[in-house]
Coordinates of C-alpha atoms in Angstrom, one line a residue:
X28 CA -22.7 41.7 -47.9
X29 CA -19.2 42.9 -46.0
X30 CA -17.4 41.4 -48.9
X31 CA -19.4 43.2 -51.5
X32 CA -19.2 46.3 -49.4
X33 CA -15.3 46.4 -49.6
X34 CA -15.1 45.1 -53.5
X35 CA -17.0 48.3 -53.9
X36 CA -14.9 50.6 -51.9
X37 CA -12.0 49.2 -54.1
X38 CA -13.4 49.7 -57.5
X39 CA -14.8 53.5 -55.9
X40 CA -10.9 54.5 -54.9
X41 CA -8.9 53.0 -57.6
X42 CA -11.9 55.0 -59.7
X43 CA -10.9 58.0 -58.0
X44 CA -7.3 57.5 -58.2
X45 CA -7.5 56.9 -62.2
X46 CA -9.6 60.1 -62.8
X47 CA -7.3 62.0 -61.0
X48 CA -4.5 61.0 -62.6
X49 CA -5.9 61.8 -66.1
X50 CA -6.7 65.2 -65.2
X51 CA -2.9 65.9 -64.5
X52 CA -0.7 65.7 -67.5
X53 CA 1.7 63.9 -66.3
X54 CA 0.8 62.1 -63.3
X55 CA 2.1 63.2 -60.0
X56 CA 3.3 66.0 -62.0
X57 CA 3.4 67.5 -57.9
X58 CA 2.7 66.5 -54.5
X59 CA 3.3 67.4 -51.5
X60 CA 2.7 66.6 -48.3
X61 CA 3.1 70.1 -45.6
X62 CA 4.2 70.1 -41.9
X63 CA 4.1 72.7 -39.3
X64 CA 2.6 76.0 -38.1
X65 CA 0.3 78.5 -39.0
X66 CA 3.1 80.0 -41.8
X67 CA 1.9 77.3 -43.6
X68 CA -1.9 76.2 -42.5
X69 CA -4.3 75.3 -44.8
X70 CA -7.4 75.5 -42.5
X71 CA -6.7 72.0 -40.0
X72 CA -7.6 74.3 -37.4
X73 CA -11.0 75.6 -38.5
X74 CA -11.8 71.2 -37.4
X75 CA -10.7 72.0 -33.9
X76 CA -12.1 74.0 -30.9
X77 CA -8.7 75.9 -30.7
X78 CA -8.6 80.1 -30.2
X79 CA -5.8 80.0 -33.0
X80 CA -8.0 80.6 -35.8
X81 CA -8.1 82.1 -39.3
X82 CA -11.5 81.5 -40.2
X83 CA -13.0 85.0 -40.7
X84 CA -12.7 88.2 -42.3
X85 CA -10.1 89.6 -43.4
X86 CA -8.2 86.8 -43.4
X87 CA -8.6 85.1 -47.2
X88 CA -9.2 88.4 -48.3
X89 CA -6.5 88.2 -51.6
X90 CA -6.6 84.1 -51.7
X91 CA -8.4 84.2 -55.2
X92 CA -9.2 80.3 -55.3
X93 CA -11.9 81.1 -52.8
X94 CA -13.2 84.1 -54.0
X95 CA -11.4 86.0 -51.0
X96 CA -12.8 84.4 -48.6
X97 CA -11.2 82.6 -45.3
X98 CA -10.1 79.4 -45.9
X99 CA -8.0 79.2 -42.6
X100 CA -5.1 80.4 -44.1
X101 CA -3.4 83.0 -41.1
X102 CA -2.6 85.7 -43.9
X103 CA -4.5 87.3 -46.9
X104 CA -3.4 85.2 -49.4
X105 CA -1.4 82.5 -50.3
X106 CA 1.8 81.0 -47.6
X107 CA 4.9 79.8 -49.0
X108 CA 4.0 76.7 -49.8
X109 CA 1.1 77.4 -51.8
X110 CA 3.2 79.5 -54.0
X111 CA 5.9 76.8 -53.9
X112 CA 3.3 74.4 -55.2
X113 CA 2.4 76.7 -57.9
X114 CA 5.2 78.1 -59.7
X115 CA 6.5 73.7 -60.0
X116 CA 3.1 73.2 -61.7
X117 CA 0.4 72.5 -59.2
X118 CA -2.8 72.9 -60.5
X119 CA -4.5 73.0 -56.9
X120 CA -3.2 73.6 -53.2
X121 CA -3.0 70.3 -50.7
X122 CA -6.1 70.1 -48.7
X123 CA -6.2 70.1 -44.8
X124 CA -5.8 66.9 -43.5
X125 CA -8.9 67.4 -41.1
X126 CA -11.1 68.2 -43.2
X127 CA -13.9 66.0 -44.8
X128 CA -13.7 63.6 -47.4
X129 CA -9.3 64.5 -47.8
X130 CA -8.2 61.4 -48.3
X131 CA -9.8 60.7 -51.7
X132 CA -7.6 64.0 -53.3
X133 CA -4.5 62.4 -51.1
X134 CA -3.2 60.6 -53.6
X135 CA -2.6 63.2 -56.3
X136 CA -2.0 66.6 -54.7
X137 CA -1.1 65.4 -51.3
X138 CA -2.2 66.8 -48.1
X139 CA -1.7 69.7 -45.6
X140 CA -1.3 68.9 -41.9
X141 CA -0.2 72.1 -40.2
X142 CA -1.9 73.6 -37.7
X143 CA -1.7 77.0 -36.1
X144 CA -0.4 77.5 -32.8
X145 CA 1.7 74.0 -32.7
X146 CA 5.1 73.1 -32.4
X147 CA 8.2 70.8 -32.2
X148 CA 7.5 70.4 -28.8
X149 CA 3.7 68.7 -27.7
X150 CA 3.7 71.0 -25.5
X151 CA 3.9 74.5 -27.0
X152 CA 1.0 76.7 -27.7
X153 CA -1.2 75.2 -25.0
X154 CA -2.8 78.1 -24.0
X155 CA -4.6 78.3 -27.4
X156 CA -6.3 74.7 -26.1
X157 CA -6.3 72.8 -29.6
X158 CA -3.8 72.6 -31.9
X159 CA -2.1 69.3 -33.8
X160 CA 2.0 69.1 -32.9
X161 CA 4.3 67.7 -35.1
X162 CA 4.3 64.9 -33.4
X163 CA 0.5 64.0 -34.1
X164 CA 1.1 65.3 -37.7
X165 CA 3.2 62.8 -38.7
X166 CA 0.7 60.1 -36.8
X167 CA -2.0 61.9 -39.2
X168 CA 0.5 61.0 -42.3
X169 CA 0.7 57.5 -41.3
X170 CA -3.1 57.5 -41.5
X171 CA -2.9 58.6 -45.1
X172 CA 0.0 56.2 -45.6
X173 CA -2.4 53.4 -44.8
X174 CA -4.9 54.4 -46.8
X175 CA -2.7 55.1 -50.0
X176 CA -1.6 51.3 -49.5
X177 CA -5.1 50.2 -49.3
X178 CA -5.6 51.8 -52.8
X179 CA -2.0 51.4 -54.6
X180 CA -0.5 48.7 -52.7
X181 CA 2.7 49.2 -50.9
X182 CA 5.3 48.9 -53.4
X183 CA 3.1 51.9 -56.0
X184 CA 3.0 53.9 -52.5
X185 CA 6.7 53.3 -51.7
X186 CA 7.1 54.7 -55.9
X187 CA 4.8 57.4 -55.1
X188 CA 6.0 59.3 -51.7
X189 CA 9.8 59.0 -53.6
X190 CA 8.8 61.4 -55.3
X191 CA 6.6 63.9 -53.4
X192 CA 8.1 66.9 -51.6
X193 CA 7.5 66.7 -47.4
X194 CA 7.6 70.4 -46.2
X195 CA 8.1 71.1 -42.5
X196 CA 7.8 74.6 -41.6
X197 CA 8.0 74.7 -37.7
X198 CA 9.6 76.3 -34.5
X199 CA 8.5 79.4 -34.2
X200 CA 6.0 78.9 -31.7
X201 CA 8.6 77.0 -29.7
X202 CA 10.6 80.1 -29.4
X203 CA 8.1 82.5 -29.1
X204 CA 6.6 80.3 -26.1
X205 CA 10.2 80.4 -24.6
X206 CA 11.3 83.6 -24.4
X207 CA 7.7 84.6 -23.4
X208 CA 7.5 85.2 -19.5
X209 CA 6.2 82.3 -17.5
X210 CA 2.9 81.7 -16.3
X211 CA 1.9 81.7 -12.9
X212 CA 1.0 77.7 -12.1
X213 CA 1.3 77.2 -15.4
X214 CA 5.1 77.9 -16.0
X215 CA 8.2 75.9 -14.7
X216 CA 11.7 76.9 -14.7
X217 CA 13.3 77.8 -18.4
X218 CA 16.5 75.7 -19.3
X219 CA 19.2 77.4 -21.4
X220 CA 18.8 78.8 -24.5
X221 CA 21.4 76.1 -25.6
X222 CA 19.8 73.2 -24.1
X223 CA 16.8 74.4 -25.5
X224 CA 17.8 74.6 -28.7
X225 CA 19.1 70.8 -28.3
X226 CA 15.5 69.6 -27.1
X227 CA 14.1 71.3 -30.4
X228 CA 16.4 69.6 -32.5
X229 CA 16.5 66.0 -30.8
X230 CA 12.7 66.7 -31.2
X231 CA 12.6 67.1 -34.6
X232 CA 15.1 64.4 -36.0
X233 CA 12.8 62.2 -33.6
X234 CA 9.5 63.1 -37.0
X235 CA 11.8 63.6 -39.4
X236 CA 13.4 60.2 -39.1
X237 CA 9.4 58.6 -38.6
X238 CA 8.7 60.4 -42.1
X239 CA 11.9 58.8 -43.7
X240 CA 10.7 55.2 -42.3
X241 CA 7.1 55.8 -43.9
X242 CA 8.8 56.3 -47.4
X243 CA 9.4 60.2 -47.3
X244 CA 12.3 61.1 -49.3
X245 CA 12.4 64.3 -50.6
X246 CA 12.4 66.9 -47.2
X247 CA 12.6 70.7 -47.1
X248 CA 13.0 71.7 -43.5
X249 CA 13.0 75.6 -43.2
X250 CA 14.6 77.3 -40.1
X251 CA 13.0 79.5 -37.8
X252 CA 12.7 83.2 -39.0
X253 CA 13.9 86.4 -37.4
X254 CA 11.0 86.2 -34.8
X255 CA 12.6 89.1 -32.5
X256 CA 11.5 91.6 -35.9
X257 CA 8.2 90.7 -36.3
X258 CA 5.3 93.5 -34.7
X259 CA 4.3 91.4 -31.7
X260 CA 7.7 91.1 -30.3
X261 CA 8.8 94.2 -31.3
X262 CA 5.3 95.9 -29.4
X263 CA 5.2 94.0 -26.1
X264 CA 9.2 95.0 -25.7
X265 CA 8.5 98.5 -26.6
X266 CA 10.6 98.3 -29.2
X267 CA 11.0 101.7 -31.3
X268 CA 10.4 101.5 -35.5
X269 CA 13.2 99.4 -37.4
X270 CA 14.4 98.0 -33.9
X271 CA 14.7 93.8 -33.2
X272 CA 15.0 92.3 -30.5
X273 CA 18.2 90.9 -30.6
X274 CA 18.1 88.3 -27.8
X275 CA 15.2 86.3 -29.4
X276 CA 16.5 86.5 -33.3
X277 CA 20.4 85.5 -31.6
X278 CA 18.2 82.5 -30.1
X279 CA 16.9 81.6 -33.5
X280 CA 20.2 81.8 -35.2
X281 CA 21.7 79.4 -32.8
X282 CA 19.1 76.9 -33.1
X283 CA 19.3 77.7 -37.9
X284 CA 22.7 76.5 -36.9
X285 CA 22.2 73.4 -35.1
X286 CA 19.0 72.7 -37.7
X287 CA 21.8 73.1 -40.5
X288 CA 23.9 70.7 -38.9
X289 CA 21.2 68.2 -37.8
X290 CA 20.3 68.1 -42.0
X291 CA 24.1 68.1 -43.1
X292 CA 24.2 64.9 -40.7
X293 CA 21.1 62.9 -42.0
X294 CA 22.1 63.6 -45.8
X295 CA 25.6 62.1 -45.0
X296 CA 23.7 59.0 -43.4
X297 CA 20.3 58.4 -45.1
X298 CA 21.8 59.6 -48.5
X299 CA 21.5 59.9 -51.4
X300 CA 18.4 57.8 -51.5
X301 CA 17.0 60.7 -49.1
X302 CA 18.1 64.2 -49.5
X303 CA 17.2 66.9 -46.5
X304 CA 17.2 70.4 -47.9
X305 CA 17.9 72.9 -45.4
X306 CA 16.1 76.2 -46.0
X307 CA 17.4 79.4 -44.8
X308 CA 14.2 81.5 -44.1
X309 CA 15.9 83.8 -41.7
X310 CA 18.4 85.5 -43.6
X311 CA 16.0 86.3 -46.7
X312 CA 13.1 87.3 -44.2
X313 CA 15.6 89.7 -42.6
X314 CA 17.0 91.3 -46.5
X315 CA 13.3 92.4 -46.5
X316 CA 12.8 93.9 -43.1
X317 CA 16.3 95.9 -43.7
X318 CA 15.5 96.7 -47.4
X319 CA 11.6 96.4 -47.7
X320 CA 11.9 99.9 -49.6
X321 CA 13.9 98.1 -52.5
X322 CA 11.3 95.2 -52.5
X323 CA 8.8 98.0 -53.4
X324 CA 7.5 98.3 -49.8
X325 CA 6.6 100.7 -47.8
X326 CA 6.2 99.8 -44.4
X327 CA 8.3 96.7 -42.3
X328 CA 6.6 97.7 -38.7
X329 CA 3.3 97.7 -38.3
X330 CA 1.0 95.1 -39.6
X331 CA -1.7 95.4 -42.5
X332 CA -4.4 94.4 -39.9
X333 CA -4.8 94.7 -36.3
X334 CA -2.9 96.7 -35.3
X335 CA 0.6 97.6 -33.8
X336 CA -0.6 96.8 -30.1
X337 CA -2.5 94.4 -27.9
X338 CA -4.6 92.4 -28.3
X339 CA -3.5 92.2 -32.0
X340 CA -6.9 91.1 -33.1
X341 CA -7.5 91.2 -37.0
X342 CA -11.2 91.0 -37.5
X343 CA -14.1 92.4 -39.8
X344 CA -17.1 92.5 -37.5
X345 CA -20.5 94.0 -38.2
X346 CA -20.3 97.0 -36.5
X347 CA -16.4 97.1 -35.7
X348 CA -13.5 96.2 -37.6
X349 CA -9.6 96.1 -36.7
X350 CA -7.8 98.3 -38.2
X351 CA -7.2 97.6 -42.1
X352 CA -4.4 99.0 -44.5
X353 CA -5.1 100.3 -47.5
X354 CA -2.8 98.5 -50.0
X355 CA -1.8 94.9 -49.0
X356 CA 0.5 94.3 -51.6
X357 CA 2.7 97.2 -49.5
X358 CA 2.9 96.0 -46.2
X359 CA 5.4 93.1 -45.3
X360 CA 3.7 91.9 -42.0
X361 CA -0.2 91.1 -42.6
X362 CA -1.1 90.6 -38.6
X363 CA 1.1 91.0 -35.6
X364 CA 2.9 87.4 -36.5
X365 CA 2.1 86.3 -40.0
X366 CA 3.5 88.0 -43.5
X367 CA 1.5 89.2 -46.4
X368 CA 1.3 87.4 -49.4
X369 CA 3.2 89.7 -51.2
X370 CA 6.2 88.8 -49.1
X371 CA 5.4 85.3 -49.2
X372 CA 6.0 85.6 -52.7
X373 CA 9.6 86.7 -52.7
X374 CA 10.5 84.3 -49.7
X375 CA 8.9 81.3 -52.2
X376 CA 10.8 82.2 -55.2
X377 CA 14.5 82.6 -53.2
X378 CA 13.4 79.1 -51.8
X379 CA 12.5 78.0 -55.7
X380 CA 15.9 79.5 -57.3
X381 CA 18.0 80.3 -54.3
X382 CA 22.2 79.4 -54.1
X383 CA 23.2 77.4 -51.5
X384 CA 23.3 80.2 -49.1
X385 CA 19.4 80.2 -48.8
X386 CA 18.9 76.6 -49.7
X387 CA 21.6 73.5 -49.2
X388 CA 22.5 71.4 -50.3
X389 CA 20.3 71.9 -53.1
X390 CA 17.2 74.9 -54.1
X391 CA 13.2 73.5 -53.8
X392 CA 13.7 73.4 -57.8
X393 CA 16.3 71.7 -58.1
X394 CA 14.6 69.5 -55.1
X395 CA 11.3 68.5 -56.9
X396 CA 13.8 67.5 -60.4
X397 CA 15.8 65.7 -57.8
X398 CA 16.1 61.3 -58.6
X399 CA 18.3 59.1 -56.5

C-alpha cells in the first residue's frame, strides 16, 4: 500500500509539473525565488504568531490580483519584486513559502520566503516575537530544493535554479534595530558602526554562499535604503520636513559599500557560472525623496496611512481608522517604514533598465537574459 501510495504522489506531481508548464509559453519563461524583509513579503508572516503583520485593511488596498484586499503585503500594492516579476513576463507573483499547499506552484513561478520584521542577523526584530531570518529562509529553500528533486530529479533541478532569479532584499531591520536605543535587560553593549557593518556582511556571504551550493545562480542582492529619511526615523528624532538623519543613512552607506565589495569579490571567484548583481537601492530611493515633485509627487514626509507620529499604526477598524490620504498614487511613503506602490514602481524599473551606477555589474534585465 506504501508503495502504491508514493507511485501515486509521483504520477500527481510530475502531473502538476506538466500542466504548469503548458500554461506558460515558454516554460520557465520566469521564476524566482525572493529573500528578505517586509519590502518584499508576500504574506509568510500572516502563518506566524508575530506582531509584524500586514494582514488587514488598508493594507492590499491597490494590489488588484486580490481585489484590494490584504494579502500580507506591508504596502498598498505591489513591492518591487512583484513588479520586477511582471514587467520580465510573469503571469503570477511567487507564493509565500508558508503558506498551504506552495510547494506544488514551486516549480514554475518559484516561491517567496521573506518575512517582515527579519534580518541578516537571527537575532534582529525579536521584539515582534515571530519572524523567519535569513538564515531559516534559505533552510526553507532547501526544503523546496528537496522537493523539486523528488519531482525533476537532481540534474532537471540543477537546469532549472540556473536559470531562476534569487532576490535578497535585507538589512534594514538590522540597522534600524542598531541605531535604535537599547533595551533595558534586553540590550547589551553596541559594537562599532564598522564592526557592525562587518558582522552584516560576514553574515550574509555565510546564505549567500548556502544558496550558490543549492544551485542558485543568478542573485540580485539590493543594499540597504536611506533608512535615516524614512517617517519613523525622521518622527522619533524630531526631525523637521525634508530633514534625514544623517548618522543612520552614513551607516547605511558604509555597509552599500562593503555589500558592493563583498559581490565584486564573489563574481571574481564563483564567476561567471554565478553572477551577483549588486543593486543600488539607496541612491535611487534618495533621487525621489530630493525630487518627489519631478516624480509627479506631492509629499516625501509623511506617510499615506498612520500617521506621522507614534504608534504608527495603519488600520481600518470598525469604528476607528488611522489616518488615510486621499490619493495613494501621490504619496511616496505608504506607512511610517514601507513605500507606496507607486514608488515601488519607479525603484523596479531603474532596477529593470538601470546603468551600472544603480545595478553592477549588470541591470535585473540584462540579469534574467543572462547564460553562462
Amino acid at each position: 500500500m506504501e508503495v502504491l501510495q508514493k507511485i501515486c504522489q509521483s504520477i500527481l506531481l510530475c502531473t502538476v509539473f506538466i500542466v504548469l508548464c503548458l500554461e506558460a509559453s515558454p516554460c520557465f519563461a520566469f521564476t524566482s525565488f525572493v529573500f528578505g524583509d517586509s519590502l518584499v513579503d508576500a504574506g509568510n508572516n500572516d502563518y506566524i504568531f508575530t506582531l509584524s503583520k500586514a494582514d488587514s485593511p488598508p493594507y492590499g488596498i491597490d494590489f488588484k490580483a486580490s481585489g484590494g484586499r490584504p494579502t500580507g503585503r506591508f504596502t498598498n500594492g505591489r513591492t518591487i519584486s512583484d513588479i520586477i516579476g511582471q514587467e520580465l513576463g510573469a503571469k503570477s507573483f511567487p507564493p509565500p513559502y508558508l503558506a498551504p499547499d506552495t510547494e506544488a506552484s514551486s516549480i514554475l513561478r518559484g516561491i517567496n520566503y521573506a518575512s517582515g520584521a527579519s534580518g541578516i542577523l537571527d537575532e534582529t526584530g525579536f521584539l515582534f516575537i515571530g519572524r523567519v531570518p535569513l538564515r531559516e529562509q534559505v533552510n526553507n529553500f532547501e526544503q523546496s530544493r528537496s522537493y523539486m528533486v523528488n519531482v525533476m530529479g537532481e540534474r532537471s533541478t540543477r537546469e532549472f535554479l540556473k536559470k531562476a532569479i534569487f532576490s535578497i532584499t535585507i538589512g534594514s531591520n538590522d540597522v534600524l534595530n542598531y541605531v535604535q536605543p537599547s533595551i533595558p535587560f534586553f540590550g547589551h553593549d553596541k559594537v562599532s558602526p564598522n564592526t557592525f557593518q562587518h558582522f552584516m556582511v560576514s553574515n550574509l556571504t555565510i546564505q549567500l554562499k548556502r544558496l550558490h551550493e543549492l544551485g542558485a545562480r543568478k542573485f540580485i542582492v539590493v543594499g540597504v535604503g536611506p533608512l535615516g529619511c524614512i517617517p519613523f526615523i525622521r518622527a522619533v528624532n524630531l526631525l523637521p520636513s525634508g530633514h534625514c538623519f544623517g548618522e543612520v543613512n552614513y551607516l547605511i552607506q558604509g555597509y552599500n559599500k562593503k555589500l558592493n565589495g563583498l559581490l565584486d569579490q564573489l563574481n571574481q571567484v564563483l564567476g561567471p557560472e554565478a553572477i551577483f548583481v549588486y543593486a543600488n537601492s539607496y541612491d535611487i530611493f534618495m533621487k525621489i525623496i530630493v525630487n518627489y515633485h519631478q516624480y509627479g509627487f506631492k509629499d516625501a514626509d509623511a506617510p499615506c496611512c498612520g500617521g506621522y507620529f507614534p504608534p504608527f499604526l495603519c488600520f481600518m477598524g470598525r469604528n476607528t481608522s488611522s489616518p488615510l490620504c486621499g490619493d495613494r498614487s501621490k504619496y511616496v511613503f505608504w506607512d511610517a517604514y514601507h513605500p507606496t506602490e507607486a514608488a515601488n514602481v519607479i525603484i523596479a524599473k531603474r532596477l529593470l533598465d538601470g546603468d551600472e551606477s544603480i545595478t553592477s555589474p549588470i541591470n535585473i534585465r540584462e540579469l534574467y537574459n543572462y547564460n553562462s
